[in-house]
Short mmCIF file of C-alpha atoms in Angstrom, two decimals:
data_model
loop_
_atom_site.label_atom_id
_atom_site.label_comp_id
_atom_site.label_asym_id
_atom_site.label_seq_id
_atom_site.Cartn_x
_atom_site.Cartn_y
_atom_site.Cartn_z
CA MET A 1 -22.52 7.90 11.14
CA THR A 2 -23.74 11.06 9.53
CA SER A 3 -24.80 9.53 6.22
CA ARG A 4 -26.31 6.34 4.91
CA ALA A 5 -25.25 6.83 1.31
CA ALA A 6 -23.64 3.83 -0.34
CA ILE A 7 -19.86 3.50 -0.28
CA ASP A 8 -18.31 3.29 -3.75
CA PHE A 9 -16.35 0.06 -4.08
CA TYR A 10 -14.16 0.21 -7.19
CA PHE A 11 -12.38 -2.94 -8.31
CA GLU A 12 -10.81 -4.53 -11.36
CA PHE A 13 -11.67 -8.16 -12.18
CA SER A 14 -7.98 -9.02 -12.64
CA SER A 15 -6.97 -7.61 -9.23
CA PRO A 16 -6.11 -10.06 -6.42
CA TYR A 17 -6.67 -7.43 -3.76
CA GLY A 18 -9.97 -6.47 -5.40
CA TYR A 19 -11.00 -10.11 -5.21
CA ILE A 20 -10.03 -10.35 -1.54
CA ALA A 21 -11.97 -7.15 -0.81
CA SER A 22 -15.03 -8.59 -2.57
CA GLN A 23 -14.87 -11.58 -0.21
CA LEU A 24 -14.79 -9.26 2.81
CA ALA A 25 -17.47 -6.93 1.47
CA GLU A 26 -20.58 -8.41 3.03
CA ASP A 27 -19.19 -8.70 6.54
CA PHE A 28 -17.89 -5.17 6.17
CA GLU A 29 -21.33 -3.88 5.20
CA LYS A 30 -22.87 -5.52 8.24
CA ARG A 31 -20.28 -4.11 10.60
CA VAL A 32 -20.52 -0.52 9.39
CA GLY A 33 -24.25 -0.61 8.60
CA ARG A 34 -23.82 0.73 5.08
CA GLN A 35 -24.01 -0.72 1.61
CA LEU A 36 -21.19 -0.96 -0.92
CA SER A 37 -21.94 0.06 -4.47
CA TRP A 38 -19.91 -2.37 -6.61
CA ARG A 39 -18.21 -0.51 -9.43
CA PRO A 40 -15.78 -2.53 -11.55
CA PHE A 41 -13.40 -0.57 -13.76
CA LEU A 42 -10.24 -1.22 -15.77
CA LEU A 43 -6.73 -0.63 -14.48
CA GLY A 44 -5.23 -0.50 -18.00
CA PRO A 45 -6.41 3.06 -18.81
CA VAL A 46 -5.51 4.14 -15.27
CA PHE A 47 -1.96 2.83 -15.59
CA LYS A 48 -1.59 4.81 -18.82
CA ILE A 49 -2.26 7.96 -16.78
CA THR A 50 -0.19 7.05 -13.75
CA GLY A 51 2.64 5.63 -15.84
CA GLN A 52 2.62 2.41 -13.81
CA PRO A 53 3.14 -1.06 -15.23
CA PRO A 54 1.04 -3.92 -13.81
CA LEU A 55 2.13 -4.54 -10.22
CA VAL A 56 3.76 -7.93 -10.82
CA GLU A 57 5.95 -6.43 -13.55
CA ILE A 58 7.57 -3.84 -11.27
CA PRO A 59 11.08 -4.95 -10.27
CA MET A 60 11.31 -6.03 -6.60
CA LYS A 61 7.73 -4.96 -5.86
CA GLY A 62 6.39 -7.62 -8.25
CA GLU A 63 7.98 -10.51 -6.37
CA TYR A 64 6.82 -9.11 -3.06
CA SER A 65 3.30 -8.76 -4.40
CA LYS A 66 3.04 -12.33 -5.59
CA ARG A 67 4.00 -13.48 -2.12
CA ASP A 68 1.64 -10.98 -0.53
CA PHE A 69 -1.40 -12.02 -2.60
CA LEU A 70 -1.18 -15.51 -1.10
CA ARG A 71 -0.34 -14.31 2.39
CA SER A 72 -3.16 -11.75 2.42
CA ALA A 73 -5.70 -14.30 1.18
CA ARG A 74 -4.65 -16.78 3.87
CA MET A 75 -4.84 -14.11 6.55
CA HIS A 76 -8.42 -13.32 5.57
CA HIS A 77 -9.34 -17.01 5.12
CA VAL A 78 -10.16 -16.39 1.49
CA PRO A 79 -9.54 -19.25 -0.99
CA TYR A 80 -6.92 -18.18 -3.52
CA LYS A 81 -4.97 -19.83 -6.32
CA HIS A 82 -2.76 -17.48 -8.27
CA PRO A 83 -3.93 -17.67 -11.90
CA ALA A 84 -1.58 -19.29 -14.41
CA LYS A 85 -2.18 -16.40 -16.81
CA PHE A 86 -2.01 -13.08 -14.97
CA PRO A 87 -2.94 -10.29 -15.36
CA ILE A 88 -5.63 -10.63 -18.03
CA GLY A 89 -7.93 -8.27 -19.92
CA THR A 90 -11.31 -7.93 -18.26
CA VAL A 91 -13.33 -5.73 -20.59
CA ALA A 92 -15.86 -8.50 -21.36
CA ALA A 93 -16.41 -9.07 -17.63
CA LEU A 94 -16.81 -5.33 -17.16
CA ARG A 95 -19.39 -4.96 -19.91
CA ALA A 96 -21.33 -7.99 -18.70
CA PHE A 97 -21.43 -6.61 -15.17
CA TYR A 98 -22.87 -3.24 -16.18
CA TRP A 99 -25.37 -4.78 -18.61
CA VAL A 100 -26.68 -7.04 -15.85
CA THR A 101 -26.64 -4.40 -13.12
CA ASP A 102 -28.89 -2.05 -15.08
CA SER A 103 -31.76 -4.52 -14.76
CA ASP A 104 -30.75 -6.57 -11.71
CA PRO A 105 -28.07 -5.20 -9.35
CA ALA A 106 -28.26 -8.19 -7.00
CA ARG A 107 -27.58 -10.57 -9.87
CA ALA A 108 -24.71 -8.37 -11.05
CA ARG A 109 -23.07 -8.77 -7.65
CA LYS A 110 -23.53 -12.55 -7.93
CA LEU A 111 -21.96 -12.40 -11.38
CA ALA A 112 -18.99 -10.44 -10.07
CA LYS A 113 -18.41 -13.00 -7.35
CA ALA A 114 -18.73 -15.88 -9.83
CA LEU A 115 -16.23 -14.21 -12.19
CA TYR A 116 -13.79 -13.62 -9.34
CA LYS A 117 -14.18 -17.22 -8.13
CA ALA A 118 -13.57 -18.56 -11.63
CA PHE A 119 -10.38 -16.51 -12.00
CA PHE A 120 -8.88 -16.61 -8.52
CA VAL A 121 -10.06 -19.98 -7.24
CA ASP A 122 -10.62 -22.20 -10.30
CA ASP A 123 -7.87 -20.63 -12.44
CA ILE A 124 -10.19 -20.03 -15.39
CA ASP A 125 -9.04 -17.29 -17.75
CA ILE A 126 -12.11 -15.02 -17.85
CA SER A 127 -10.85 -12.71 -20.59
CA ALA A 128 -12.89 -14.26 -23.45
CA PRO A 129 -16.54 -13.18 -23.91
CA ALA A 130 -17.63 -16.82 -24.30
CA THR A 131 -16.21 -17.65 -20.87
CA VAL A 132 -17.91 -14.66 -19.27
CA ILE A 133 -21.21 -15.70 -20.88
CA GLU A 134 -20.91 -19.25 -19.52
CA ILE A 135 -20.20 -18.00 -16.03
CA ALA A 136 -23.10 -15.54 -16.30
CA ARG A 137 -25.42 -18.35 -17.37
CA GLY A 138 -24.45 -20.14 -14.17
CA VAL A 139 -25.88 -17.29 -12.06
CA GLY A 140 -29.10 -17.10 -14.07
CA VAL A 141 -28.24 -14.43 -16.62
CA ASP A 142 -29.90 -14.69 -20.06
CA ALA A 143 -26.92 -15.96 -22.05
CA ALA A 144 -28.24 -15.09 -25.51
CA GLY A 145 -29.17 -11.61 -24.35
CA LEU A 146 -25.70 -11.13 -22.84
CA ALA A 147 -23.98 -12.42 -25.98
CA ALA A 148 -25.80 -9.79 -28.02
CA ALA A 149 -25.14 -7.10 -25.40
CA LEU A 150 -21.38 -7.71 -25.47
CA GLU A 151 -21.43 -6.70 -29.14
CA ASP A 152 -23.67 -3.70 -28.60
CA PRO A 153 -21.91 -0.31 -29.00
CA ALA A 154 -24.25 1.20 -26.40
CA VAL A 155 -23.18 -1.41 -23.84
CA LYS A 156 -19.52 -0.81 -24.67
CA GLU A 157 -20.06 2.91 -24.22
CA ARG A 158 -21.89 2.34 -20.93
CA ALA A 159 -18.89 0.41 -19.56
CA LYS A 160 -16.40 2.94 -20.90
CA LYS A 161 -18.24 5.73 -19.11
CA GLU A 162 -17.84 3.85 -15.85
CA VAL A 163 -14.09 3.65 -16.37
CA ASP A 164 -13.99 7.35 -17.21
CA SER A 165 -16.01 8.06 -14.10
CA ALA A 166 -13.60 6.06 -11.93
CA ILE A 167 -10.68 7.98 -13.39
CA ALA A 168 -12.50 11.28 -12.83
CA ALA A 169 -12.85 10.24 -9.18
CA ASN A 170 -9.04 9.70 -9.00
CA VAL A 171 -9.37 5.96 -8.59
CA PHE A 172 -5.83 4.72 -9.30
CA GLY A 173 -5.82 1.22 -7.84
CA SER A 174 -7.94 -1.77 -6.87
CA PRO A 175 -9.73 -2.04 -4.55
CA PHE A 176 -10.54 1.61 -4.03
CA PHE A 177 -13.31 2.94 -1.82
CA ILE A 178 -14.86 6.37 -1.56
CA VAL A 179 -17.03 7.07 1.45
CA ASP A 180 -18.60 10.51 1.81
CA GLY A 181 -15.84 11.89 -0.42
CA GLU A 182 -13.00 10.24 1.52
CA PRO A 183 -10.83 7.88 -0.58
CA PHE A 184 -9.30 4.64 0.72
CA TRP A 185 -6.99 2.57 -1.47
CA GLY A 186 -6.26 -1.08 -0.82
CA VAL A 187 -7.74 -4.02 1.02
CA ASP A 188 -5.31 -3.23 3.83
CA ARG A 189 -7.03 0.13 4.32
CA MET A 190 -10.43 -1.41 5.04
CA PRO A 191 -9.77 -1.32 8.81
CA MET A 192 -8.87 2.39 8.58
CA MET A 193 -12.03 3.01 6.55
CA GLU A 194 -14.11 1.15 9.11
CA GLN A 195 -12.66 3.23 11.91
CA TRP A 196 -13.26 6.37 9.84
CA ILE A 197 -16.92 5.50 9.32
CA LYS A 198 -17.54 4.49 12.92
CA THR A 199 -15.90 7.59 14.40
CA GLY A 200 -16.97 10.09 11.76
CA GLY A 201 -13.38 10.68 10.68
CA TRP A 202 -10.51 12.55 12.31
CA MET B 1 7.76 -16.74 18.77
CA THR B 2 10.47 -19.02 17.46
CA SER B 3 13.23 -16.44 17.30
CA ARG B 4 14.44 -13.42 19.18
CA ALA B 5 16.54 -12.03 16.36
CA ALA B 6 16.09 -8.32 15.65
CA ILE B 7 13.58 -7.25 13.03
CA ASP B 8 15.12 -5.20 10.23
CA PHE B 9 13.42 -1.81 10.03
CA TYR B 10 14.37 -0.09 6.78
CA PHE B 11 13.39 3.54 6.30
CA GLU B 12 14.30 6.62 4.29
CA PHE B 13 14.65 9.94 6.10
CA SER B 14 12.47 11.70 3.53
CA SER B 15 9.61 9.19 3.87
CA PRO B 16 6.44 10.27 5.73
CA TYR B 17 5.40 6.67 6.33
CA GLY B 18 8.92 5.85 7.52
CA TYR B 19 8.64 8.71 9.99
CA ILE B 20 5.25 7.50 11.23
CA ALA B 21 6.65 3.98 11.62
CA SER B 22 9.57 5.35 13.64
CA GLN B 23 7.08 6.92 16.03
CA LEU B 24 5.29 3.61 16.48
CA ALA B 25 8.49 1.58 16.76
CA GLU B 26 9.00 1.50 20.50
CA ASP B 27 5.45 0.50 21.36
CA PHE B 28 5.66 -2.12 18.65
CA GLU B 29 8.85 -3.56 20.14
CA LYS B 30 7.21 -3.80 23.55
CA ARG B 31 4.13 -5.52 22.20
CA VAL B 32 5.96 -8.16 20.18
CA GLY B 33 8.88 -8.55 22.59
CA ARG B 34 11.52 -8.07 19.89
CA GLN B 35 13.89 -5.31 18.92
CA LEU B 36 13.93 -3.37 15.67
CA SER B 37 17.26 -2.85 13.97
CA TRP B 38 17.02 0.65 12.46
CA ARG B 39 18.45 0.64 8.94
CA PRO B 40 18.01 3.87 6.99
CA PHE B 41 18.58 3.66 3.23
CA LEU B 42 17.93 5.82 0.16
CA LEU B 43 14.87 5.49 -2.04
CA GLY B 44 16.55 7.25 -4.99
CA PRO B 45 18.67 4.27 -6.09
CA VAL B 46 15.71 1.96 -5.45
CA PHE B 47 13.43 4.03 -7.66
CA LYS B 48 16.00 3.79 -10.45
CA ILE B 49 15.61 0.02 -10.32
CA THR B 50 11.85 -0.09 -9.91
CA GLY B 51 11.28 2.68 -12.45
CA GLN B 52 9.11 4.57 -9.97
CA PRO B 53 9.08 8.34 -9.54
CA PRO B 54 8.73 9.75 -6.01
CA LEU B 55 5.23 8.94 -4.73
CA VAL B 56 3.91 12.49 -4.74
CA GLU B 57 4.87 12.88 -8.40
CA ILE B 58 2.72 9.97 -9.60
CA PRO B 59 -0.50 11.26 -11.20
CA MET B 60 -3.60 10.64 -9.05
CA LYS B 61 -1.64 8.60 -6.50
CA GLY B 62 0.40 11.66 -5.53
CA GLU B 63 -2.63 13.69 -4.48
CA TYR B 64 -4.05 10.76 -2.56
CA SER B 65 -0.74 10.28 -0.79
CA LYS B 66 -0.48 13.87 0.37
CA ARG B 67 -3.91 13.54 1.94
CA ASP B 68 -3.03 10.15 3.38
CA PHE B 69 0.20 11.31 5.04
CA LEU B 70 -1.82 13.73 7.17
CA ARG B 71 -4.68 11.33 7.79
CA SER B 72 -2.34 8.47 8.78
CA ALA B 73 -0.37 10.69 11.14
CA ARG B 74 -3.57 11.89 12.82
CA MET B 75 -4.85 8.32 13.14
CA HIS B 76 -1.68 7.30 14.95
CA HIS B 77 -1.58 10.51 17.03
CA VAL B 78 1.77 11.40 15.54
CA PRO B 79 2.59 15.11 15.08
CA TYR B 80 3.03 15.87 11.39
CA LYS B 81 3.52 18.97 9.27
CA HIS B 82 4.08 18.26 5.60
CA PRO B 83 7.47 19.78 4.72
CA ALA B 84 7.48 22.81 2.42
CA LYS B 85 10.27 21.22 0.38
CA PHE B 86 9.54 17.57 -0.27
CA PRO B 87 11.01 15.10 -1.02
CA ILE B 88 14.61 15.99 -0.22
CA GLY B 89 18.00 14.29 -0.51
CA THR B 90 18.99 12.51 2.68
CA VAL B 91 22.47 11.21 2.02
CA ALA B 92 24.04 13.39 4.73
CA ALA B 93 21.50 12.11 7.27
CA LEU B 94 22.23 8.56 6.16
CA ARG B 95 25.99 8.89 6.51
CA ALA B 96 25.65 10.58 9.89
CA PHE B 97 23.40 7.79 11.16
CA TYR B 98 25.80 5.00 10.21
CA TRP B 99 28.84 6.86 11.52
CA VAL B 100 27.15 7.32 14.89
CA THR B 101 25.68 3.83 15.06
CA ASP B 102 29.06 2.17 14.71
CA SER B 103 30.11 3.54 18.07
CA ASP B 104 26.77 4.21 19.77
CA PRO B 105 23.61 2.54 18.38
CA ALA B 106 21.34 4.05 21.03
CA ARG B 107 22.52 7.55 20.11
CA ALA B 108 22.04 6.79 16.44
CA ARG B 109 18.41 5.99 17.11
CA LYS B 110 18.08 9.29 18.98
CA LEU B 111 19.67 11.03 16.02
CA ALA B 112 17.24 9.39 13.60
CA LYS B 113 14.31 10.55 15.68
CA ALA B 114 15.71 14.07 15.93
CA LEU B 115 16.24 14.22 12.15
CA TYR B 116 12.71 12.98 11.53
CA LYS B 117 11.28 15.49 14.02
CA ALA B 118 13.20 18.34 12.39
CA PHE B 119 11.89 17.41 8.94
CA PHE B 120 8.32 16.28 9.62
CA VAL B 121 7.41 18.40 12.64
CA ASP B 122 9.54 21.54 12.49
CA ASP B 123 9.73 21.73 8.68
CA ILE B 124 13.52 22.03 8.64
CA ASP B 125 15.15 20.92 5.40
CA ILE B 126 17.65 18.32 6.62
CA SER B 127 19.39 17.81 3.29
CA ALA B 128 22.46 19.98 4.03
CA PRO B 129 25.35 18.44 6.03
CA ALA B 130 25.53 21.54 8.24
CA THR B 131 21.91 21.04 9.29
CA VAL B 132 22.47 17.37 10.04
CA ILE B 133 25.51 18.27 12.12
CA GLU B 134 23.56 20.83 14.16
CA ILE B 135 20.79 18.34 14.85
CA ALA B 136 23.37 15.69 15.77
CA ARG B 137 25.01 18.11 18.19
CA GLY B 138 21.63 18.44 19.87
CA VAL B 139 21.60 14.74 20.75
CA GLY B 140 25.17 14.74 22.03
CA VAL B 141 27.10 13.75 18.93
CA ASP B 142 30.64 15.11 18.54
CA ALA B 143 29.94 17.77 15.89
CA ALA B 144 33.54 18.23 14.74
CA GLY B 145 34.00 14.50 14.45
CA LEU B 146 30.82 14.18 12.45
CA ALA B 147 31.76 17.06 10.16
CA ALA B 148 35.01 15.27 9.32
CA ALA B 149 33.23 11.93 8.95
CA LEU B 150 30.77 13.31 6.42
CA GLU B 151 33.74 14.04 4.14
CA ASP B 152 35.42 10.71 4.75
CA PRO B 153 35.35 8.32 1.75
CA ALA B 154 35.23 5.35 4.12
CA VAL B 155 32.08 6.72 5.77
CA LYS B 156 30.52 7.37 2.37
CA GLU B 157 31.33 3.81 1.36
CA ARG B 158 29.92 2.47 4.62
CA ALA B 159 26.58 4.18 3.93
CA LYS B 160 26.54 3.12 0.30
CA LYS B 161 27.00 -0.49 1.33
CA GLU B 162 23.92 -0.23 3.51
CA VAL B 163 21.88 1.01 0.56
CA ASP B 164 23.24 -1.83 -1.58
CA SER B 165 22.38 -4.26 1.18
CA ALA B 166 18.80 -2.96 1.38
CA ILE B 167 18.45 -3.34 -2.37
CA ALA B 168 19.90 -6.85 -2.21
CA ALA B 169 17.19 -7.64 0.36
CA ASN B 170 14.53 -6.42 -2.13
CA VAL B 171 13.61 -3.41 -0.04
CA PHE B 172 11.63 -1.25 -2.47
CA GLY B 173 9.76 1.15 -0.19
CA SER B 174 9.75 2.85 3.21
CA PRO B 175 9.10 1.66 5.81
CA PHE B 176 10.03 -1.91 5.07
CA PHE B 177 10.44 -4.65 7.64
CA ILE B 178 11.98 -8.09 7.41
CA VAL B 179 11.29 -10.51 10.24
CA ASP B 180 12.77 -14.00 10.05
CA GLY B 181 12.97 -13.60 6.26
CA GLU B 182 9.36 -12.42 5.87
CA PRO B 183 9.02 -8.96 4.27
CA PHE B 184 6.39 -6.37 5.20
CA TRP B 185 6.09 -3.11 3.31
CA GLY B 186 4.33 -0.07 4.70
CA VAL B 187 3.27 1.36 8.03
CA ASP B 188 -0.17 -0.04 7.30
CA ARG B 189 1.29 -3.55 7.32
CA MET B 190 2.58 -3.26 10.88
CA PRO B 191 -0.61 -4.88 12.28
CA MET B 192 -0.21 -7.80 9.85
CA MET B 193 3.44 -8.14 10.88
CA GLU B 194 2.47 -8.09 14.54
CA GLN B 195 -0.09 -10.84 13.97
CA TRP B 196 2.52 -12.79 11.98
CA ILE B 197 5.04 -12.59 14.82
CA LYS B 198 2.54 -13.43 17.54
CA THR B 199 1.09 -16.43 15.71
CA GLY B 200 4.28 -17.68 14.07
CA GLY B 201 2.94 -16.94 10.59
CA TRP B 202 0.31 -18.66 8.45
#
């Protein structure tokens, strides 16, 4: 390992593979001895650039994916229930995450995990701000403060800049990792990334 | 292992990941104790259905892919030189493969490997029938017979049926494997497939 800088971990709250990656994140950090910097973004603006529809809407690939979400979760021993409404908009979750992380990054990570659990385990549609606020309250976030923040143009702009920044870094899918400038797309590339980090690349 | 039936190995001759998979195929067969049935097809008709452009033409994803072809090949210790002209049409290669395999499956596999080597190692554009015929001659195929076959409507129909059959099996990318009805897409899913076969699935 030549560097101890954090590894960027980009994910979208409506992404099954992002959720699975989030469940593997802490063991991964321990094994490679480096931290992940959690950076949620939105796939919607990315898909406008890449011209891609949501994965499950692509003919043939969509059916495969729905099967693979379940299979991948089982393989990694991650609880998973495919949400009844999918995909959903996650801008409220995104804004909440960045508002919390600016004062308390550890709590923001807890919030991300709680949001993912609500959506991918308990089948709760997390698109509405009120739902995000309730989930945030459950991990100790000031609910009134968050409710105000979700209406704050500065908070909206803060979140938008993160999405722009992900796009500027060529992040086109979820999960997406960048370690020392090297990009890795997909939960199924985490083993390759681990090998890359441990060997210094090839 | 509950079955010894062959595993369908679908690939397109212009696919870098298909090429890498072909290089890993024999070791894979030994490890899992089952044969791969090599089944080239064409991605062009598939992309018409899925609405996808060729991978390298997708914004953001294309650049990532070009980097990943090289990185994946190096990881697997597979020689790789990205072709100057890419992607290319591979219908002549496809027809040649199926014409040969009907009389000599082992030679067809040799032909597939020779075609892949020409394209992804020696940077020879294998789209023209004359080039395919020369490469086939190099692995002991009757060149005059093949030249006639490539013009034969029955041979064209034979190859087309294979593409239709791949599409009917929901094969939307290369490489693509189907083992006992379970589909696996991508060279990076070969470890998952191996685990699936060895454990009987999960």
